[in-house]
PDB file of C-alpha atoms and ligand atoms in Angstrom:
ATOM      1  CA  MET A   1       0.000   0.000   0.000  1.00 98.00           C
ATOM      2  CA  GLN A   2       1.335   3.417  -0.942  1.00 98.00           C
ATOM      3  CA  ILE A   3       0.958   6.179   1.649  1.00 98.00           C
ATOM      4  CA  HIS A   4       0.924   9.846   0.655  1.00 98.00           C
ATOM      5  CA  SER A   5       0.392  12.972   2.682  1.00 98.00           C
ATOM      6  CA  ALA A   6       1.146  15.646   0.079  1.00 98.00           C
ATOM      7  CA  ILE A   7      -1.602  16.384  -2.457  1.00 98.00           C
ATOM      8  CA  PRO A   8       0.754  16.538  -5.522  1.00 98.00           C
ATOM      9  CA  ASP A   9       2.253  13.132  -4.592  1.00 98.00           C
ATOM     10  CA  LEU A  10      -1.203  11.626  -4.257  1.00 98.00           C
ATOM     11  CA  ARG A  11      -2.266  12.998  -7.655  1.00 98.00           C
ATOM     12  CA  SER A  12       0.836  11.550  -9.360  1.00 97.00           C
ATOM     13  CA  ALA A  13       0.244   8.185  -7.688  1.00 97.00           C
ATOM     14  CA  LEU A  14      -3.340   8.056  -8.973  1.00 98.00           C
ATOM     15  CA  LYS A  15      -2.528   8.654 -12.655  1.00 96.00           C
ATOM     16  CA  ASN A  16      -3.559   5.807 -14.970  1.00 95.00           C
ATOM     17  CA  ARG A  17      -5.078   3.746 -12.166  1.00 96.00           C
ATOM     18  CA  GLY A  18      -8.369   2.971 -13.901  1.00 96.00           C
ATOM     19  CA  ARG A  19     -11.554   3.518 -11.935  1.00 98.00           C
ATOM     20  CA  VAL A  20     -10.742   4.971  -8.523  1.00 98.00           C
ATOM     21  CA  VAL A  21     -12.985   4.235  -5.516  1.00 98.00           C
ATOM     22  CA  PHE A  22     -12.508   6.328  -2.416  1.00 98.00           C
ATOM     23  CA  VAL A  23     -13.325   5.635   1.253  1.00 98.00           C
ATOM     24  CA  PRO A  24     -12.725   8.686   3.481  1.00 98.00           C
ATOM     25  CA  THR A  25     -12.257   8.042   7.216  1.00 98.00           C
ATOM     26  CA  MET A  26     -11.033   9.739  10.360  1.00 98.00           C
ATOM     27  CA  GLY A  27      -8.991   6.664  11.317  1.00 98.00           C
ATOM     28  CA  ASN A  28      -9.252   4.470  14.432  1.00 97.00           C
ATOM     29  CA  LEU A  29     -10.489   1.854  12.037  1.00 97.00           C
ATOM     30  CA  HIS A  30     -12.783  -1.016  13.016  1.00 96.00           C
ATOM     31  CA  ALA A  31     -14.542  -3.817  11.155  1.00 96.00           C
ATOM     32  CA  GLY A  32     -17.187  -1.358   9.895  1.00 96.00           C
ATOM     33  CA  HIS A  33     -14.541   0.635   8.029  1.00 97.00           C
ATOM     34  CA  ILE A  34     -12.901  -2.512   6.694  1.00 97.00           C
ATOM     35  CA  SER A  35     -16.252  -3.649   5.328  1.00 97.00           C
ATOM     36  CA  LEU A  36     -16.489  -0.307   3.449  1.00 97.00           C
ATOM     37  CA  MET A  37     -13.023  -0.979   1.952  1.00 98.00           C
ATOM     38  CA  GLU A  38     -14.187  -4.417   0.812  1.00 97.00           C
ATOM     39  CA  GLN A  39     -17.350  -2.975  -0.723  1.00 96.00           C
ATOM     40  CA  ALA A  40     -15.237  -0.337  -2.475  1.00 97.00           C
ATOM     41  CA  ARG A  41     -13.315  -3.036  -4.336  1.00 96.00           C
ATOM     42  CA  ALA A  42     -16.500  -4.032  -6.197  1.00 96.00           C
ATOM     43  CA  HIS A  43     -16.845  -0.509  -7.628  1.00 97.00           C
ATOM     44  CA  GLY A  44     -13.453   0.075  -9.228  1.00 96.00           C
ATOM     45  CA  ASP A  45      -9.842  -0.871  -9.935  1.00 97.00           C
ATOM     46  CA  THR A  46      -7.989   1.177  -7.336  1.00 98.00           C
ATOM     47  CA  VAL A  47      -9.166   1.576  -3.754  1.00 98.00           C
ATOM     48  CA  VAL A  48      -8.032   4.768  -2.014  1.00 98.00           C
ATOM     49  CA  ALA A  49      -8.675   5.363   1.689  1.00 98.00           C
ATOM     50  CA  SER A  50      -8.007   8.562   3.582  1.00 98.00           C
ATOM     51  CA  ILE A  51      -7.330   9.230   7.249  1.00 98.00           C
ATOM     52  CA  PHE A  52      -7.847  12.785   8.405  1.00 98.00           C
ATOM     53  CA  VAL A  53      -9.415  14.002  11.649  1.00 98.00           C
ATOM     54  CA  ASN A  54     -11.204  17.047  10.328  1.00 98.00           C
ATOM     55  CA  ARG A  55     -11.192  19.906  12.804  1.00 97.00           C
ATOM     56  CA  LEU A  56     -13.884  21.772  10.819  1.00 98.00           C
ATOM     57  CA  GLN A  57     -16.625  19.269  11.658  1.00 98.00           C
ATOM     58  CA  PHE A  58     -16.103  19.298  15.448  1.00 98.00           C
ATOM     59  CA  GLY A  59     -17.840  21.834  17.702  1.00 96.00           C
ATOM     60  CA  PRO A  60     -15.803  23.775  20.284  1.00 95.00           C
ATOM     61  CA  ASN A  61     -16.841  21.427  23.127  1.00 91.00           C
ATOM     62  CA  GLU A  62     -16.575  18.192  21.142  1.00 94.00           C
ATOM     63  CA  ASP A  63     -13.938  15.476  21.115  1.00 93.00           C
ATOM     64  CA  PHE A  64     -11.495  16.702  18.410  1.00 97.00           C
ATOM     65  CA  ASP A  65      -8.508  16.619  20.777  1.00 96.00           C
ATOM     66  CA  LYS A  66      -9.284  13.249  22.321  1.00 94.00           C
ATOM     67  CA  TYR A  67     -10.472  11.590  19.078  1.00 95.00           C
ATOM     68  CA  PRO A  68      -8.419   8.365  18.974  1.00 95.00           C
ATOM     69  CA  ARG A  69      -5.450   8.523  16.596  1.00 97.00           C
ATOM     70  CA  THR A  70      -4.101   5.043  15.875  1.00 97.00           C
ATOM     71  CA  PHE A  71      -2.229   5.589  12.615  1.00 98.00           C
ATOM     72  CA  GLN A  72       0.117   2.582  12.545  1.00 98.00           C
ATOM     73  CA  ALA A  73      -2.590   0.070  13.477  1.00 98.00           C
ATOM     74  CA  ASP A  74      -4.876   1.677  10.859  1.00 98.00           C
ATOM     75  CA  CYS A  75      -2.188   1.301   8.164  1.00 98.00           C
ATOM     76  CA  ASP A  76      -1.789  -2.391   9.011  1.00 98.00           C
ATOM     77  CA  LYS A  77      -5.552  -2.954   8.746  1.00 98.00           C
ATOM     78  CA  LEU A  78      -5.855  -1.089   5.446  1.00 98.00           C
ATOM     79  CA  ALA A  79      -2.902  -2.961   3.939  1.00 98.00           C
ATOM     80  CA  ALA A  80      -4.404  -6.278   5.068  1.00 98.00           C
ATOM     81  CA  ALA A  81      -7.735  -5.262   3.499  1.00 98.00           C
ATOM     82  CA  GLY A  82      -5.985  -4.758   0.137  1.00 97.00           C
ATOM     83  CA  VAL A  83      -6.305  -0.963  -0.015  1.00 98.00           C
ATOM     84  CA  ASP A  84      -4.006   0.340  -2.762  1.00 98.00           C
ATOM     85  CA  VAL A  85      -3.346   3.908  -1.688  1.00 98.00           C
ATOM     86  CA  LEU A  86      -3.737   5.725   1.631  1.00 98.00           C
ATOM     87  CA  PHE A  87      -4.046   9.488   1.621  1.00 99.00           C
ATOM     88  CA  ALA A  88      -3.071  10.726   5.087  1.00 98.00           C
ATOM     89  CA  PRO A  89      -2.657  14.496   4.870  1.00 98.00           C
ATOM     90  CA  THR A  90      -1.472  16.579   7.800  1.00 98.00           C
ATOM     91  CA  GLU A  91      -3.443  19.698   8.708  1.00 97.00           C
ATOM     92  CA  ALA A  92      -0.801  21.719   6.859  1.00 98.00           C
ATOM     93  CA  ASP A  93      -1.383  19.605   3.723  1.00 98.00           C
ATOM     94  CA  LEU A  94      -5.148  19.998   3.727  1.00 98.00           C
ATOM     95  CA  TYR A  95      -5.536  23.389   5.400  1.00 98.00           C
ATOM     96  CA  PRO A  96      -2.281  25.243   4.544  1.00 97.00           C
ATOM     97  CA  GLU A  97      -4.147  28.489   5.164  1.00 97.00           C
ATOM     98  CA  PRO A  98      -7.293  29.127   7.222  1.00 96.00           C
ATOM     99  CA  GLN A  99     -10.242  27.648   5.335  1.00 97.00           C
ATOM    100  CA  GLU A 100     -12.477  30.565   4.319  1.00 97.00           C
ATOM    101  CA  TYR A 101     -14.520  28.962   1.560  1.00 98.00           C
ATOM    102  CA  PHE A 102     -17.134  26.458   2.743  1.00 98.00           C
ATOM    103  CA  ILE A 103     -19.786  24.197   1.307  1.00 98.00           C
ATOM    104  CA  GLU A 104     -23.017  25.248   3.009  1.00 97.00           C
ATOM    105  CA  PRO A 105     -25.603  22.450   2.979  1.00 98.00           C
ATOM    106  CA  PRO A 106     -29.254  23.559   2.928  1.00 97.00           C
ATOM    107  CA  GLY A 107     -31.851  23.140   5.728  1.00 94.00           C
ATOM    108  CA  ILE A 108     -30.995  19.461   6.225  1.00 95.00           C
ATOM    109  CA  GLN A 109     -27.852  20.594   8.068  1.00 96.00           C
ATOM    110  CA  ASN A 110     -29.979  22.094  10.852  1.00 96.00           C
ATOM    111  CA  VAL A 111     -32.172  19.109  11.743  1.00 97.00           C
ATOM    112  CA  LEU A 112     -31.508  15.937  13.775  1.00 98.00           C
ATOM    113  CA  ASP A 113     -27.743  15.708  14.270  1.00 97.00           C
ATOM    114  CA  GLY A 114     -27.320  19.175  12.763  1.00 97.00           C
ATOM    115  CA  GLU A 115     -29.562  20.702  15.409  1.00 97.00           C
ATOM    116  CA  PHE A 116     -27.315  19.334  18.158  1.00 97.00           C
ATOM    117  CA  ARG A 117     -24.016  19.786  16.288  1.00 97.00           C
ATOM    118  CA  PRO A 118     -24.231  23.234  14.666  1.00 97.00           C
ATOM    119  CA  GLY A 119     -21.782  23.558  11.758  1.00 97.00           C
ATOM    120  CA  HIS A 120     -21.017  19.828  11.695  1.00 98.00           C
ATOM    121  CA  PHE A 121     -22.402  19.094   8.227  1.00 98.00           C
ATOM    122  CA  ARG A 122     -20.864  22.269   6.807  1.00 98.00           C
ATOM    123  CA  GLY A 123     -17.494  20.982   8.032  1.00 98.00           C
ATOM    124  CA  VAL A 124     -18.159  17.510   6.635  1.00 98.00           C
ATOM    125  CA  ALA A 125     -19.341  18.803   3.241  1.00 98.00           C
ATOM    126  CA  THR A 126     -16.344  21.115   2.981  1.00 98.00           C
ATOM    127  CA  VAL A 127     -13.710  18.506   3.802  1.00 98.00           C
ATOM    128  CA  VAL A 128     -15.363  15.836   1.647  1.00 99.00           C
ATOM    129  CA  THR A 129     -15.393  18.246  -1.304  1.00 98.00           C
ATOM    130  CA  LYS A 130     -11.739  19.007  -0.693  1.00 98.00           C
ATOM    131  CA  LEU A 131     -10.855  15.308  -0.378  1.00 98.00           C
ATOM    132  CA  PHE A 132     -12.819  14.619  -3.576  1.00 98.00           C
ATOM    133  CA  ASN A 133     -10.770  17.321  -5.324  1.00 98.00           C
ATOM    134  CA  CYS A 134      -7.542  15.711  -4.107  1.00 98.00           C
ATOM    135  CA  VAL A 135      -8.453  12.105  -4.968  1.00 98.00           C
ATOM    136  CA  GLN A 136     -10.788  12.757  -7.944  1.00 98.00           C
ATOM    137  CA  PRO A 137     -12.546   9.422  -7.475  1.00 98.00           C
ATOM    138  CA  ASP A 138     -15.114   7.828  -9.779  1.00 98.00           C
ATOM    139  CA  ALA A 139     -17.011   6.443  -6.786  1.00 98.00           C
ATOM    140  CA  ALA A 140     -16.938   6.945  -3.014  1.00 98.00           C
ATOM    141  CA  VAL A 141     -18.261   4.787  -0.179  1.00 98.00           C
ATOM    142  CA  PHE A 142     -19.840   6.178   3.025  1.00 98.00           C
ATOM    143  CA  GLY A 143     -21.352   4.145   5.867  1.00 98.00           C
ATOM    144  CA  LYS A 144     -25.116   4.183   6.394  1.00 97.00           C
ATOM    145  CA  LYS A 145     -24.511   4.479  10.127  1.00 97.00           C
ATOM    146  CA  ASP A 146     -24.002   8.203   9.494  1.00 98.00           C
ATOM    147  CA  TYR A 147     -27.313   8.312   7.647  1.00 98.00           C
ATOM    148  CA  GLN A 148     -27.701  12.082   7.541  1.00 98.00           C
ATOM    149  CA  GLN A 149     -24.081  12.514   6.454  1.00 98.00           C
ATOM    150  CA  LEU A 150     -24.642  10.075   3.591  1.00 98.00           C
ATOM    151  CA  MET A 151     -27.713  12.076   2.524  1.00 98.00           C
ATOM    152  CA  VAL A 152     -25.872  15.413   2.686  1.00 98.00           C
ATOM    153  CA  ILE A 153     -23.066  13.998   0.541  1.00 98.00           C
ATOM    154  CA  ARG A 154     -25.402  12.352  -1.979  1.00 98.00           C
ATOM    155  CA  ASN A 155     -27.376  15.582  -2.401  1.00 98.00           C
ATOM    156  CA  MET A 156     -24.248  17.722  -2.590  1.00 98.00           C
ATOM    157  CA  THR A 157     -22.652  15.485  -5.203  1.00 98.00           C
ATOM    158  CA  ARG A 158     -25.817  15.520  -7.332  1.00 98.00           C
ATOM    159  CA  GLN A 159     -26.522  19.244  -7.024  1.00 98.00           C
ATOM    160  CA  LEU A 160     -22.928  20.285  -7.712  1.00 98.00           C
ATOM    161  CA  ALA A 161     -22.707  17.831 -10.656  1.00 98.00           C
ATOM    162  CA  MET A 162     -19.686  16.050  -9.199  1.00 98.00           C
ATOM    163  CA  PRO A 163     -19.008  13.034 -11.454  1.00 98.00           C
ATOM    164  CA  ILE A 164     -18.827  10.642  -8.503  1.00 98.00           C
ATOM    165  CA  THR A 165     -21.096   7.695  -7.701  1.00 98.00           C
ATOM    166  CA  ILE A 166     -21.936   7.632  -3.979  1.00 98.00           C
ATOM    167  CA  VAL A 167     -22.300   4.153  -2.480  1.00 98.00           C
ATOM    168  CA  GLY A 168     -23.942   3.578   0.927  1.00 98.00           C
ATOM    169  CA  GLY A 169     -22.263   0.829   2.990  1.00 97.00           C
ATOM    170  CA  GLU A 170     -24.280  -1.255   5.455  1.00 95.00           C
ATOM    171  CA  THR A 171     -23.678  -0.752   9.191  1.00 97.00           C
ATOM    172  CA  VAL A 172     -21.581  -3.443  10.869  1.00 97.00           C
ATOM    173  CA  ARG A 173     -22.725  -4.448  14.364  1.00 98.00           C
ATOM    174  CA  ALA A 174     -21.275  -6.298  17.331  1.00 98.00           C
ATOM    175  CA  ALA A 175     -22.979  -9.592  18.201  1.00 98.00           C
ATOM    176  CA  ASP A 176     -25.243  -7.763  20.696  1.00 98.00           C
ATOM    177  CA  GLY A 177     -26.384  -5.267  18.043  1.00 98.00           C
ATOM    178  CA  LEU A 178     -24.276  -2.227  18.951  1.00 98.00           C
ATOM    179  CA  ALA A 179     -23.230  -0.409  15.781  1.00 98.00           C
ATOM    180  CA  LEU A 180     -19.435  -0.348  15.488  1.00 97.00           C
ATOM    181  CA  SER A 181     -18.062   3.154  16.002  1.00 95.00           C
ATOM    182  CA  SER A 182     -14.717   4.671  16.859  1.00 92.00           C
ATOM    183  CA  ARG A 183     -16.455   6.366  19.793  1.00 93.00           C
ATOM    184  CA  ASN A 184     -17.457   3.002  21.368  1.00 96.00           C
ATOM    185  CA  GLY A 185     -13.924   2.933  22.754  1.00 94.00           C
ATOM    186  CA  TYR A 186     -14.889   5.769  25.127  1.00 95.00           C
ATOM    187  CA  LEU A 187     -17.500   3.554  26.882  1.00 97.00           C
ATOM    188  CA  SER A 188     -16.804   2.086  30.327  1.00 97.00           C
ATOM    189  CA  GLU A 189     -17.489  -1.627  30.804  1.00 97.00           C
ATOM    190  CA  ALA A 190     -20.909  -0.902  32.342  1.00 98.00           C
ATOM    191  CA  GLU A 191     -21.807   1.579  29.598  1.00 98.00           C
ATOM    192  CA  ARG A 192     -20.723  -0.900  26.917  1.00 98.00           C
ATOM    193  CA  ALA A 193     -23.106  -3.481  28.437  1.00 98.00           C
ATOM    194  CA  GLU A 194     -25.947  -0.917  28.382  1.00 98.00           C
ATOM    195  CA  ALA A 195     -25.211   0.478  24.896  1.00 98.00           C
ATOM    196  CA  PRO A 196     -27.144  -2.138  22.784  1.00 98.00           C
ATOM    197  CA  ARG A 197     -30.402  -0.785  24.275  1.00 98.00           C
ATOM    198  CA  LEU A 198     -30.373   1.939  21.617  1.00 98.00           C
ATOM    199  CA  TYR A 199     -30.523  -0.520  18.711  1.00 98.00           C
ATOM    200  CA  ARG A 200     -33.085  -2.699  20.531  1.00 98.00           C
ATOM    201  CA  LEU A 201     -35.387   0.314  20.852  1.00 98.00           C
ATOM    202  CA  LEU A 202     -34.924   1.219  17.180  1.00 98.00           C
ATOM    203  CA  ASN A 203     -35.917  -2.349  16.300  1.00 98.00           C
ATOM    204  CA  GLU A 204     -39.002  -2.098  18.511  1.00 98.00           C
ATOM    205  CA  ILE A 205     -40.079   1.110  16.745  1.00 98.00           C
ATOM    206  CA  ARG A 206     -39.511  -0.469  13.335  1.00 98.00           C
ATOM    207  CA  ASP A 207     -41.546  -3.527  14.328  1.00 98.00           C
ATOM    208  CA  ALA A 208     -44.385  -1.360  15.662  1.00 98.00           C
ATOM    209  CA  ILE A 209     -44.495   0.633  12.395  1.00 97.00           C
ATOM    210  CA  ARG A 210     -44.445  -2.566  10.379  1.00 96.00           C
ATOM    211  CA  GLY A 211     -47.329  -3.737  12.552  1.00 96.00           C
ATOM    212  CA  GLY A 212     -49.315  -0.651  11.455  1.00 95.00           C
ATOM    213  CA  GLU A 213     -48.669   1.804  14.319  1.00 96.00           C
ATOM    214  CA  ALA A 214     -48.994   5.240  12.676  1.00 95.00           C
ATOM    215  CA  ASP A 215     -48.478   7.399  15.791  1.00 96.00           C
ATOM    216  CA  THR A 216     -44.750   7.776  15.316  1.00 97.00           C
ATOM    217  CA  ILE A 217     -44.509  10.613  17.859  1.00 97.00           C
ATOM    218  CA  LYS A 218     -45.836   8.246  20.534  1.00 98.00           C
ATOM    219  CA  LEU A 219     -43.193   5.678  19.551  1.00 98.00           C
ATOM    220  CA  GLU A 220     -40.434   8.289  19.715  1.00 98.00           C
ATOM    221  CA  LYS A 221     -41.567   9.505  23.148  1.00 98.00           C
ATOM    222  CA  SER A 222     -41.794   6.004  24.540  1.00 98.00           C
ATOM    223  CA  ALA A 223     -38.245   5.181  23.380  1.00 98.00           C
ATOM    224  CA  ILE A 224     -36.880   8.419  24.884  1.00 98.00           C
ATOM    225  CA  ALA A 225     -38.625   7.630  28.192  1.00 98.00           C
ATOM    226  CA  GLN A 226     -37.044   4.168  28.249  1.00 98.00           C
ATOM    227  CA  LEU A 227     -33.615   5.655  27.534  1.00 98.00           C
ATOM    228  CA  ASP A 228     -34.144   8.292  30.257  1.00 98.00           C
ATOM    229  CA  ALA A 229     -35.081   5.546  32.732  1.00 98.00           C
ATOM    230  CA  ALA A 230     -31.853   3.700  31.930  1.00 98.00           C
ATOM    231  CA  GLY A 231     -29.739   6.817  32.499  1.00 98.00           C
ATOM    232  CA  TRP A 232     -29.226   8.010  28.901  1.00 98.00           C
ATOM    233  CA  LYS A 233     -29.460  11.681  27.834  1.00 98.00           C
ATOM    234  CA  THR A 234     -31.184  11.721  24.473  1.00 98.00           C
ATOM    235  CA  ASP A 235     -30.811  14.334  21.731  1.00 98.00           C
ATOM    236  CA  TYR A 236     -33.456  12.740  19.501  1.00 98.00           C
ATOM    237  CA  VAL A 237     -35.259   9.581  18.518  1.00 98.00           C
ATOM    238  CA  ALA A 238     -36.982  10.378  15.235  1.00 98.00           C
ATOM    239  CA  VAL A 239     -39.001   8.564  12.600  1.00 98.00           C
ATOM    240  CA  ARG A 240     -38.380  10.256   9.252  1.00 98.00           C
ATOM    241  CA  GLN A 241     -38.841   9.718   5.536  1.00 97.00           C
ATOM    242  CA  GLN A 242     -35.833   8.050   3.954  1.00 97.00           C
ATOM    243  CA  SER A 243     -35.964  10.347   0.930  1.00 95.00           C
ATOM    244  CA  ASP A 244     -35.465  13.707   2.681  1.00 95.00           C
ATOM    245  CA  LEU A 245     -35.517  13.107   6.470  1.00 97.00           C
ATOM    246  CA  ALA A 246     -38.788  15.058   6.686  1.00 96.00           C
ATOM    247  CA  MET A 247     -41.534  14.041   9.134  1.00 96.00           C
ATOM    248  CA  PRO A 248     -43.546  11.137   7.714  1.00 96.00           C
ATOM    249  CA  GLN A 249     -46.913  11.759   6.072  1.00 92.00           C
ATOM    250  CA  GLY A 250     -48.412   8.333   6.800  1.00 88.00           C
ATOM    251  CA  LEU A 251     -46.659   4.996   6.560  1.00 87.00           C
ATOM    252  CA  ASP A 252     -46.530   4.554   2.765  1.00 89.00           C
ATOM    253  CA  ALA A 253     -43.157   6.143   1.975  1.00 93.00           C
ATOM    254  CA  PRO A 254     -39.992   4.282   3.086  1.00 97.00           C
ATOM    255  CA  LEU A 255     -39.075   5.415   6.605  1.00 98.00           C
ATOM    256  CA  VAL A 256     -35.973   5.412   8.757  1.00 98.00           C
ATOM    257  CA  VAL A 257     -35.720   5.608  12.545  1.00 98.00           C
ATOM    258  CA  LEU A 258     -32.738   7.637  13.751  1.00 98.00           C
ATOM    259  CA  ALA A 259     -31.413   8.268  17.234  1.00 98.00           C
ATOM    260  CA  ALA A 260     -28.638  10.084  19.040  1.00 98.00           C
ATOM    261  CA  SER A 261     -28.207   9.650  22.754  1.00 98.00           C
ATOM    262  CA  ARG A 262     -25.480   9.989  25.336  1.00 98.00           C
ATOM    263  CA  LEU A 263     -24.282   7.347  27.774  1.00 98.00           C
ATOM    264  CA  GLY A 264     -22.121   9.204  30.263  1.00 96.00           C
ATOM    265  CA  THR A 265     -20.053  11.491  28.069  1.00 95.00           C
ATOM    266  CA  THR A 266     -20.217   9.275  24.976  1.00 96.00           C
ATOM    267  CA  ARG A 267     -22.667  10.266  22.239  1.00 97.00           C
ATOM    268  CA  LEU A 268     -23.895   7.288  20.229  1.00 98.00           C
ATOM    269  CA  ILE A 269     -25.895   7.500  17.003  1.00 98.00           C
ATOM    270  CA  ASP A 270     -27.696   4.748  15.158  1.00 98.00           C
ATOM    271  CA  ASN A 271     -30.520   4.209  12.689  1.00 98.00           C
ATOM    272  CA  ILE A 272     -32.615   1.492  11.132  1.00 98.00           C
ATOM    273  CA  GLU A 273     -34.537   1.546   7.847  1.00 98.00           C
ATOM    274  CA  VAL A 274     -38.161   0.470   8.009  1.00 96.00           C
TER     275      VAL A 274
HETATM  276  O1  PAF B   1     -17.585   9.787   8.546  1.00 81.92           O
HETATM  277  C1  PAF B   1     -16.436  10.238   8.779  1.00 81.92           C
HETATM  278  O2  PAF B   1     -15.530   9.553   9.253  1.00 81.92           O
HETATM  279  C2  PAF B   1     -16.145  11.714   8.464  1.00 81.92           C
HETATM  280  O3  PAF B   1     -17.273  12.504   8.701  1.00 81.92           O
HETATM  281  C3  PAF B   1     -15.621  11.926   7.036  1.00 81.92           C
HETATM  282  C4  PAF B   1     -16.624  11.538   5.986  1.00 81.92           C
HETATM  283  C5  PAF B   1     -14.330  11.124   6.838  1.00 81.92           C
HETATM  284  C6  PAF B   1     -15.285  13.401   6.821  1.00 81.92           C
HETATM  285  O4  PAF B   1     -14.330  13.862   7.735  1.00 81.92           O
END
């Protein structure tokens, strides 16, 4: 696996490589990321991963400084997964001067996760655009676990006519249902044992909707009450339309149930399609 941090070196390395498929990450890789790398292989000839902890998408009181950086272990995992090229820019490579031009997503950036993480999707859209400009991929793979992020990037790519196919990768879960996430490492042993409750509740909401329950607000409130009772602090549990994350108008359109809740200081997100 080639590793490049400088943008000109990366561009030279990607000349005449056929169809390039890109998987951007912030590192601290787990089996969920590796599954995205494997899915990427099916969409092109050269698989490029990136590792960059993007300061722009973290709020002032978020975990940018303590976000786990495990570069050598990540390189070993990517090489073992057959990734061809790793782009690992430093901050000076990607932000050699203060970033003053931004990609501003529309209203979707202010709902759900965006409501609780102001500026997050602006930071994501900006860095992803910049990474796309560096790698110039034909396709890019993003995990469905970050459902709203995937939607922002799909819409951005389409509206800005970027010639890139966006592929959504399925969420990988531990045996007890907890979605794999770099932030799971922050959980204490007791919190880790409690954490699968979030996915269990999402399943219960999905099953109730499938059974014909149309009062989705009642379902959301009941899940939040159960999380409260177990000591969680919930930002949202929300049933939304898959197409635009708007509130559902009946049960006919495909729906998705999304949640973000905190166990101790660790914020977990998850979702399930109905
Ligand atoms: O999902 C992530 O890891 C990040 O938001 C991404 C897409 C790599 C942008 O920094």
